XYZ file of C-alpha atoms in Angstrom:
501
model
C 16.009 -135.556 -63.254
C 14.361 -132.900 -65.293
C 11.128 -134.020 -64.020
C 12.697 -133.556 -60.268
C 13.976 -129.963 -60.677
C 10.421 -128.344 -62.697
C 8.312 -128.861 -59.914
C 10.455 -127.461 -57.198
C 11.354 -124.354 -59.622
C 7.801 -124.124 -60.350
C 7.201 -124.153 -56.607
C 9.574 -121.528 -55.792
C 7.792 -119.346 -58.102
C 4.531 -120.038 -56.883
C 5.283 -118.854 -53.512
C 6.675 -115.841 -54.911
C 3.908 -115.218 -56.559
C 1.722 -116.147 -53.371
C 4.106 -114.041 -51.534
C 3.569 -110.660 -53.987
C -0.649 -111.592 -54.427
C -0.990 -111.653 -51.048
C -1.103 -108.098 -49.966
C -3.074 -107.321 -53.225
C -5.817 -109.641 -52.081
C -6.030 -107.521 -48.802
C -5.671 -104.285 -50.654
C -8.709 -106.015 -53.366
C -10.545 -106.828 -49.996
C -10.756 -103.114 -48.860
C -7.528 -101.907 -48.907
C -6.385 -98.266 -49.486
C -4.786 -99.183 -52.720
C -7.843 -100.659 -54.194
C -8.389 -99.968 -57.765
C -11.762 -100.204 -56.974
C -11.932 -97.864 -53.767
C -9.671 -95.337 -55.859
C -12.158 -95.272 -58.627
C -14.544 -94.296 -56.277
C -13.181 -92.354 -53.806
C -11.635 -89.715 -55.950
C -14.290 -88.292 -57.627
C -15.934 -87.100 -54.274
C -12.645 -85.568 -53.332
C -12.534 -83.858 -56.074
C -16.398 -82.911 -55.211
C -15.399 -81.595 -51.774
C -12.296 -79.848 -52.822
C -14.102 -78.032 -55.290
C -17.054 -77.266 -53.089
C -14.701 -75.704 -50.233
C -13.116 -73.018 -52.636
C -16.611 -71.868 -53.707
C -17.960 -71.560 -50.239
C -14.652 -69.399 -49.719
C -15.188 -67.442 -52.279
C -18.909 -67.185 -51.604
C -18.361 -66.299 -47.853
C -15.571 -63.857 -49.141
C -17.847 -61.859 -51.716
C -20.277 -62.181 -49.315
C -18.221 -60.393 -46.377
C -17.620 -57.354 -48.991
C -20.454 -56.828 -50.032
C -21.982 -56.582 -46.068
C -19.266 -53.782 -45.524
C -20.421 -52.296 -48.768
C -23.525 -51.970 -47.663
C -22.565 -51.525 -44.048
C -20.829 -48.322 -45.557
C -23.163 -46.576 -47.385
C -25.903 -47.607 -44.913
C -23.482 -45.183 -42.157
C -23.016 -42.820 -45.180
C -26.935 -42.229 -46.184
C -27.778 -42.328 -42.094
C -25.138 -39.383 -41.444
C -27.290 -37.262 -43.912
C -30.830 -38.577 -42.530
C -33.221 -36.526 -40.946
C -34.609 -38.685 -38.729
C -32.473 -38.419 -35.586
C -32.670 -42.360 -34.598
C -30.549 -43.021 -38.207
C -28.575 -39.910 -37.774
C -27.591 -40.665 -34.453
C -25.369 -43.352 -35.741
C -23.010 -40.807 -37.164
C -22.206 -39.701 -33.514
C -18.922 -40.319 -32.345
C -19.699 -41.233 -29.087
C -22.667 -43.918 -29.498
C -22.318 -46.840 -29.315
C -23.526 -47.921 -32.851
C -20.558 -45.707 -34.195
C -18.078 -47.307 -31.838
C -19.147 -50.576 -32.513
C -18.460 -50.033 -36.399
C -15.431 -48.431 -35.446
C -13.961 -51.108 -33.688
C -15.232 -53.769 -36.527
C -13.197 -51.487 -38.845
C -16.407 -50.410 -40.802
C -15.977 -46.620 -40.469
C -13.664 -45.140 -43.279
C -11.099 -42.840 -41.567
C -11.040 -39.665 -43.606
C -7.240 -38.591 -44.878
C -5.912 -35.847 -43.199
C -3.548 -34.497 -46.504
C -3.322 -36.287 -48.959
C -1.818 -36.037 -52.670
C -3.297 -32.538 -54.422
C -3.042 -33.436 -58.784
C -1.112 -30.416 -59.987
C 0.974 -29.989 -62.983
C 4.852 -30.692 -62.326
C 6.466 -27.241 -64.094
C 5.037 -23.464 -63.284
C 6.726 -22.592 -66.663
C 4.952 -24.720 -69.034
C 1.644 -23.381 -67.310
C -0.689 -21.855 -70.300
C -2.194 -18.730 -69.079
C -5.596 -18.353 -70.641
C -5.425 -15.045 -72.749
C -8.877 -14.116 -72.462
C -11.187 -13.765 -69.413
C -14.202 -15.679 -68.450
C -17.271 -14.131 -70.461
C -20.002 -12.250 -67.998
C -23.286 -13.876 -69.544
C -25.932 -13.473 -66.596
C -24.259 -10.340 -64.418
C -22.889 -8.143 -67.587
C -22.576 -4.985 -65.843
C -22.035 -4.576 -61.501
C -22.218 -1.240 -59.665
C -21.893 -0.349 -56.025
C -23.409 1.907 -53.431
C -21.170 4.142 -52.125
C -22.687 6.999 -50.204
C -24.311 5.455 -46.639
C -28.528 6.508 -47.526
C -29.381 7.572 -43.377
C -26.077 9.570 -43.725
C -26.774 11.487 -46.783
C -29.533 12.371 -44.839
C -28.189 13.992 -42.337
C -29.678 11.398 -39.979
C -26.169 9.639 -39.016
C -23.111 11.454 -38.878
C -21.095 8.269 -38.996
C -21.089 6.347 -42.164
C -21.005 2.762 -41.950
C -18.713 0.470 -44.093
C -21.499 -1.632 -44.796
C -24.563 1.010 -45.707
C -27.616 0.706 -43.786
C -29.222 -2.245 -46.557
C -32.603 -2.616 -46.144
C -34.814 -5.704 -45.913
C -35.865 -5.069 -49.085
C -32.741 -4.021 -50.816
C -31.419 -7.316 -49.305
C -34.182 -9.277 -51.448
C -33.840 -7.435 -54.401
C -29.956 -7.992 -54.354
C -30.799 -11.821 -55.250
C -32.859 -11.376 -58.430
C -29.665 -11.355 -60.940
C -30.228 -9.140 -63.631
C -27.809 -7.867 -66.343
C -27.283 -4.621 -64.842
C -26.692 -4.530 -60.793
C -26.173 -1.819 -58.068
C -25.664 -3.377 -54.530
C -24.468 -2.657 -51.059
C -20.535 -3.558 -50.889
C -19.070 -2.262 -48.155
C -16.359 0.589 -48.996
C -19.148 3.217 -48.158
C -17.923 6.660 -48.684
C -15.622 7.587 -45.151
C -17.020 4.267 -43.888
C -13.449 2.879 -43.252
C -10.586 0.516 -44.163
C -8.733 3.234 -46.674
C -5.538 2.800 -47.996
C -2.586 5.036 -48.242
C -2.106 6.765 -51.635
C 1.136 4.815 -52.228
C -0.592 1.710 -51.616
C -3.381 2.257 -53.914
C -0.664 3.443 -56.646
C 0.752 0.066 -56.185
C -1.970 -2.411 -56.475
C -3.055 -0.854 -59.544
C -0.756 -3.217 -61.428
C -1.607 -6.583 -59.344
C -3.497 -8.768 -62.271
C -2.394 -12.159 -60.036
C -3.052 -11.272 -56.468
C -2.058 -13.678 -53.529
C -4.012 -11.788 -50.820
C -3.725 -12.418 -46.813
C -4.742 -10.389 -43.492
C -3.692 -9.890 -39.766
C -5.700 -8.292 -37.522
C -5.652 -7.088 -33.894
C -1.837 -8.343 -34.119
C -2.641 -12.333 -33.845
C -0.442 -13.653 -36.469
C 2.619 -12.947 -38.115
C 3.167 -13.255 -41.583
C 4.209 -16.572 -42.752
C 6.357 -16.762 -46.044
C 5.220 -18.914 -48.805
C 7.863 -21.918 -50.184
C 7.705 -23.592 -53.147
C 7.428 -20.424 -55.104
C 8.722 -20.378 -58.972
C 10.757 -17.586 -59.837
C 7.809 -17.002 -62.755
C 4.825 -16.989 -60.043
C 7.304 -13.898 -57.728
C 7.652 -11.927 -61.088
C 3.626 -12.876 -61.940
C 1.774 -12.647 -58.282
C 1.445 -9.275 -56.236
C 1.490 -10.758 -52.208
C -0.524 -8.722 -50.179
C -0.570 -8.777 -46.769
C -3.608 -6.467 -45.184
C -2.773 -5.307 -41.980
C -4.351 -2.626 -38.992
C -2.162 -0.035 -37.050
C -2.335 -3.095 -33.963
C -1.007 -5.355 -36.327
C 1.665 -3.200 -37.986
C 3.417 -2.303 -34.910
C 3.123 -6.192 -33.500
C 4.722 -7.099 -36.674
C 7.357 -4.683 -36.437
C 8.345 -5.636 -33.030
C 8.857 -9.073 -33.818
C 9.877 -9.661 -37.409
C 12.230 -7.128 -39.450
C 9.929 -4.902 -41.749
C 11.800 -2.930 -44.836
C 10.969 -0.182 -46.766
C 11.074 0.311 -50.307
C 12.260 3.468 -51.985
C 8.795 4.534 -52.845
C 7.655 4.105 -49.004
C 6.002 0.784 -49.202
C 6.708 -1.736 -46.373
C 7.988 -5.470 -46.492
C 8.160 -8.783 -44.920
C 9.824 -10.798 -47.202
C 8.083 -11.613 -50.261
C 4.742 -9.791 -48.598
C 3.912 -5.948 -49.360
C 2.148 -4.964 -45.857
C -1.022 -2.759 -46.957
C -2.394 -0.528 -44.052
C -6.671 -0.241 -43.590
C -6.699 2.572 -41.868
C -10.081 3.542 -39.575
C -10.807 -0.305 -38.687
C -14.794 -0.604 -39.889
C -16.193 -2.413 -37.313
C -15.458 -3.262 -33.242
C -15.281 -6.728 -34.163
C -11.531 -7.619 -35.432
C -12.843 -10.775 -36.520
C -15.591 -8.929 -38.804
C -12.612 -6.604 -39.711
C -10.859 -9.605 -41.325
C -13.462 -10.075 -43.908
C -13.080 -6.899 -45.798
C -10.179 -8.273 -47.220
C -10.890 -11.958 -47.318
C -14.510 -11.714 -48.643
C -13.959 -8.307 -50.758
C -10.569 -8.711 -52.245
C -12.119 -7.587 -55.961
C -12.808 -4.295 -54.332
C -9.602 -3.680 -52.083
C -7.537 -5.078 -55.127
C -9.910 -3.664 -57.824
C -7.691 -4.837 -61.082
C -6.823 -8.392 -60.233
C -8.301 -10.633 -62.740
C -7.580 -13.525 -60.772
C -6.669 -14.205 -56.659
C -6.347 -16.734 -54.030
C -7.064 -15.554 -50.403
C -5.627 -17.294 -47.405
C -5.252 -16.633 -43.608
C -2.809 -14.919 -42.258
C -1.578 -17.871 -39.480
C -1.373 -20.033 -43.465
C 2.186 -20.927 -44.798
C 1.055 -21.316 -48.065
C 3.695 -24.621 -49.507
C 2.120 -24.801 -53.402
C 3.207 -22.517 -56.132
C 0.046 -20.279 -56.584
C 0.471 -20.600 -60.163
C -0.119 -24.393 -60.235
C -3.210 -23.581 -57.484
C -4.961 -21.385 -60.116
C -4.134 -24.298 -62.902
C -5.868 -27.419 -60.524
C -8.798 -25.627 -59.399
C -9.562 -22.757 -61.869
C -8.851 -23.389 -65.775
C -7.965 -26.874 -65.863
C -11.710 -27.783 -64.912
C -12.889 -23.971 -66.443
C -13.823 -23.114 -63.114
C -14.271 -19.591 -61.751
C -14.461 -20.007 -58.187
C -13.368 -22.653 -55.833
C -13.164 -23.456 -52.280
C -12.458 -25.943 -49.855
C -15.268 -28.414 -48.065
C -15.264 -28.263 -44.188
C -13.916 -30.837 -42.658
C -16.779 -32.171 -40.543
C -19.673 -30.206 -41.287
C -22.133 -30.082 -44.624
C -25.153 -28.792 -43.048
C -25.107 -24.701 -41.628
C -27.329 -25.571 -38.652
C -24.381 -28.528 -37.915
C -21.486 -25.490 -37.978
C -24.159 -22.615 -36.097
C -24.442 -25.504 -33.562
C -20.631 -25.825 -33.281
C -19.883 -22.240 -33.032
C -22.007 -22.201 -29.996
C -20.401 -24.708 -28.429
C -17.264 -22.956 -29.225
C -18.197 -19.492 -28.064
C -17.565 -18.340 -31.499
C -20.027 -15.619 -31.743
C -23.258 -15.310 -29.097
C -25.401 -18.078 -28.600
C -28.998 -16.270 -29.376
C -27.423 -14.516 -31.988
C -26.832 -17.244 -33.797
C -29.885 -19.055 -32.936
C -31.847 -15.639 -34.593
C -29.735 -15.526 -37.397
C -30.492 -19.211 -38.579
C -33.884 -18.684 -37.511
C -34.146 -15.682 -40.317
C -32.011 -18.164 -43.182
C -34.976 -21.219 -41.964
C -37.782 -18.765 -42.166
C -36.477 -17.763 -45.976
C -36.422 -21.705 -46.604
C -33.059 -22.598 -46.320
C -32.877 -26.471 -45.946
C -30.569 -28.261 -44.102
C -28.262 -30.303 -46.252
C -28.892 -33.421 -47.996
C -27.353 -35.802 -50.744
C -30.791 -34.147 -52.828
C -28.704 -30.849 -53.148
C -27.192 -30.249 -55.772
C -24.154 -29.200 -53.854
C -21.763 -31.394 -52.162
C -21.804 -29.398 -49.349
C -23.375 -26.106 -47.781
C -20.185 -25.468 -45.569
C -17.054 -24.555 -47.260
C -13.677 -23.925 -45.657
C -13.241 -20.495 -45.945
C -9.348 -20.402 -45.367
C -8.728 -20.594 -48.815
C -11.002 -19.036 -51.618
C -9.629 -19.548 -55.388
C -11.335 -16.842 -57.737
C -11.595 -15.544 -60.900
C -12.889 -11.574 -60.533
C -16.183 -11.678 -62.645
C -19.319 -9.815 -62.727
C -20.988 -12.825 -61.056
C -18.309 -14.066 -58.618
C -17.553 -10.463 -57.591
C -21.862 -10.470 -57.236
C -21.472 -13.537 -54.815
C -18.567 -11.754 -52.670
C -21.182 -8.399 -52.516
C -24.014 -11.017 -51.048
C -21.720 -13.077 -49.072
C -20.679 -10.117 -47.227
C -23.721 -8.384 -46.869
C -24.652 -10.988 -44.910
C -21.962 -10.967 -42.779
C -22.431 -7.105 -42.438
C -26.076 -7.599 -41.463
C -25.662 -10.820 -39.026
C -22.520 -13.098 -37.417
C -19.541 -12.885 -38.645
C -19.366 -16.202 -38.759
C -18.721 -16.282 -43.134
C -19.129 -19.992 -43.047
C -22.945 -19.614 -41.764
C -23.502 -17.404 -44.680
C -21.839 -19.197 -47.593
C -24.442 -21.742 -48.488
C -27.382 -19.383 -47.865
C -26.299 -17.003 -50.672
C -26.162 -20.005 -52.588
C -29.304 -21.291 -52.261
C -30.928 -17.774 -52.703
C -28.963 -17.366 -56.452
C -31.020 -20.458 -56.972
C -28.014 -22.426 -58.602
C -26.471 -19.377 -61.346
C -23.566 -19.296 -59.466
C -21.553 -22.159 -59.967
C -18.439 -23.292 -57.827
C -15.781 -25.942 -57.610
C -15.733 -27.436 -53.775
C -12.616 -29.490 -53.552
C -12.117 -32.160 -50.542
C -11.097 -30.771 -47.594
C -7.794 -33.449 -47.556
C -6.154 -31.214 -50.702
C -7.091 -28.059 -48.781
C -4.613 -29.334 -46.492
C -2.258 -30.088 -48.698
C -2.145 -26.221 -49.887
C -0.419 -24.947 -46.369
C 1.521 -25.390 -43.208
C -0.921 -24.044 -39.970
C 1.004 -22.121 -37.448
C -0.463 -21.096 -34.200
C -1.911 -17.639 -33.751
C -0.055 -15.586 -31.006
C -2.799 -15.367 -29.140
C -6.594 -16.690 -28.608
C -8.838 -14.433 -29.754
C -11.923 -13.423 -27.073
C -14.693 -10.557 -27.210
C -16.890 -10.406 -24.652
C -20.382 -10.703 -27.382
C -19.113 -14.469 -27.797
C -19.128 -15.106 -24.551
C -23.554 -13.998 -24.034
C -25.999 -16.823 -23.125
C -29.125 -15.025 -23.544
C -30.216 -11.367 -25.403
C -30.929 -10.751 -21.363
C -27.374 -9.685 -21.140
C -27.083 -7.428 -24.244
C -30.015 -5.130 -22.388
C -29.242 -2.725 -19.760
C -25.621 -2.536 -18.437
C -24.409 -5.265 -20.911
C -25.390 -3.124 -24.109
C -22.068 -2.219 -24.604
C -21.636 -5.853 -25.891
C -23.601 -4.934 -28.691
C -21.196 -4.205 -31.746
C -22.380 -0.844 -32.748
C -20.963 -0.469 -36.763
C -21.906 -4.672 -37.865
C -24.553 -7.278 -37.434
C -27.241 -4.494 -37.705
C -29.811 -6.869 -39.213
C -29.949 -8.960 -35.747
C -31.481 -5.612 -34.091
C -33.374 -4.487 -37.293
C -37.278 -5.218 -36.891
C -37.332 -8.174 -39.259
C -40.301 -8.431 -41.236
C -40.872 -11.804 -40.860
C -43.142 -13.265 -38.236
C -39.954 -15.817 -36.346
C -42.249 -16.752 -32.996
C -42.930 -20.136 -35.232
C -39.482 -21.269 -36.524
C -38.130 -24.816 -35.229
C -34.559 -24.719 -36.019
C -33.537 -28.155 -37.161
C -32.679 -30.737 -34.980
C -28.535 -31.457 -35.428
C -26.581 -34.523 -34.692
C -23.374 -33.733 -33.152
C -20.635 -35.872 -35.326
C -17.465 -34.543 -34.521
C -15.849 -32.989 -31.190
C -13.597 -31.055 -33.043
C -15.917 -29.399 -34.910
């Protein structure tokens, strides 16, 4: 009986067993569950796995470093001088559109965040002025030469400076007597009271409206320290005065002076030139000798709301870096051929004036600009200037408006000339043009400004019946016989980058 029921339990278990072995004879004949397959399948999934995240990665680093290079490729051809490489800087080709649609050109910030200190108050005013090492002692001309003379009955704000006067006002010496405008009865005087009060401006916020464009624009942001330290002072001509008066309330003070708000209105009487736009940088350019005992100011234009406590302006861009002058970069330009070329598209000044005043600056070696300079840029934006009032910064003003005197008055045109010719002695801090616009709100002038000189094509038209176009008290150096031979000059060739500018 026992010998009956072994075999058929054994049976019963060897079909279970047959039944359980049987798929695991299919799997051991090439089935997915092979422990043979496995053993050598996984390793070359493990291979291809591996070898697909490093040709991400590769094609990833890759990718960044072609825009890197894409990048400073556009950046070096923008400053080339050969006009096939420059050419890609032009908005409208088709190169630059082509990277701009990619999303290879780097869109420059409009504002953006300026570093300043958080509290006015716990500013540290430096006790002690900035030490005059080159320029130790700086005189002025003050009686016109031609006038003493009895040749010219008129004196001219700007002297009669000649060629070589000009020259020798760019070999710095210790001791220095130059042309400076303010000529004896040349113009732009002051009223007694107004002198009497600028005496004791040390901090000057300075600001000008001419030929009644503008009106002024109060500052915000101001700490009640920076109103007690700052005198704000608002140059103005008799056009401007009464404009202002008819549309803003002016008040008087008990000692005469007039106000708008937080700005003291000072009067220029006898406008020095024809030009009002020339007229606007006696203040803006010469604010150490219309404000003679400021030790420190910051100049802006008068259509400027000006949104940053001037105290915490002179800390960023003056002592925190122990700077004593500093300015904004333009926008669009680095190169002064690049802005002459867009005033003349602009009808900022006449065409072949221009042309003959950067013909002079190229003839005296002035390069166009280049990432060899040791300047960032040869263009500033003159809207707001940031100085300390040394011997050699209040040199640099003298220069920078001589030039203006003699040629356009176009300041930015001028700016990087004078530097070039002080041969790098005067230093400067240019800070990016996106914290410039951090600084102020820009209102609208009232009206556009128009002369008929920046409307001339040709020096045709300033001969005959158009020489009344000719401004007869500035720019005297573009009628002078220059003493340079100019037939020869090639003014460099300029790729247009921007509309705007």
């Amino acid at each position: 009986m026992e010998n009956k029921v072994q075999p058929s339990y054994s049976a019963r278990l060897n079909r279970r067993d047959r039944n359980y072995q049987t798929p695991r004879s299919k799997d051991s004949e090439g089935g997915l569950f092979s422990p043979g397959r496995l053993s050598q399948d996984y390793p070359m999934k493990i291979v291809w796995k591996r070898g697909f995240i490093r040709l991400v990665l590769v094609a990833g680093i890759a990718w960044m470093l072609l825009i890197l290079v894409v990048l400073l490729f556009h950046v070096w051809s923008c400053q080339s001088s050969l006009s096939f490489f420059s050419a890609i800087c032009n908005k409208e080709g088709k190169v630059f559109i082509m990277l701009d649609t990619m999303g290879l050109v780097p869109k420059p910030q409009h504002r953006c965040p300026i570093p300043i200190a958080d509290d006015p108050d716990r500013i540290v005013i430096p006790k002690e002025r900035t030490p005059d090492t080159i320029v130790k002692n700086l005189t002025y001309f003050l009686e016109d030469e031609l006038a003493s003379n009895g040749s010219q009955s008129n004196p001219l704000f700007g002297g009669r400076q000649s060629w070589s006067q000009r020259e020798e006002s760019f070999r710095l010496n210790s001791n220095m007597k130059v042309h400076c405008g303010f000529m004896r009865n040349g113009g732009a005087e002051m009223a007694p009271l107004d002198v009497k009060y600028v005496k004791k401006c040390r901090f000057v916020v300075a600001s000008g409206i001419f030929d009644g464009y503008d009106v002024p624009q109060q500052p915000s942001n101001i700490s009640h320290r920076s109103k007690k330290l700052f005198c704000f002072l608002m140059a103005v001509d008799e056009v401007s005065l009464k404009f202002i008066k008819e549309n803003v309330t002016v008040k008087e003070d008990s000692a005469g002076g007039q106000w708008v708000g937080i700005w003291r209105l000072i009067l220029l009487k006898h406008q020095p030139y024809d030009e009002p736009r020339r007229n606007g940088k006696v203040p803006k350019i010469l604010t150490h000798r219309l404000f003679p005992q400021a030790q420190y100011s910051i100049w802006i234009d008068g259509k400027m709301e000006l949104i940053v406590d001037p105290l915490l302006i002179l800390e960023r861009y003056l002592w925190r870096g122990k700077h004593t002058f500093a300015i904004a970069q333009h926008k669009h330009h680095r190169s002064i051929y690049e802005e002459a070329d867009a005033n003349k598209r602009r009808k900022r000044y006449a065409r072949p004036l221009i042309d003959y005043h950067m013909k002079i600056y190229r003839y005296e070696g002035m390069e166009p600009w280049s990432i060899k300079k040791s300047t960032i840029s040869d263009v500033p934006e003159g809207a707001i200037i940031i100085r300390e009032h040394t011997a050699l910064n209040n040199l640099f003003s003298c220069l920078w408006f001589n030039e203006v005197n003699l040629f356009t008055p176009r300041d930015q045109l001028s700016f990087g000339y004078v530097v070039y010719r002080l041969k790098g002695l005067f230093k400067f801090h240019m800070f990016p043009n996106c914290e410039y616009n951090s600084l102020f709100i820009l209102h609208p002038h009232t009206r556009e400004h128009s002369s008929k000189i920046e409307w001339v094509k040709s020096r045709d038209e300033l001969k005959g019946n158009g020489s009344s176009m000719i401004e007869s008290k500035g720019g005297l150096g573009l009628w002078s016989p220059y003493p340079g031979n100019l037939d020869s000059v090639v003014l460099p060739p300029v790729a247009r980058t921007s509309k705007a500018g």
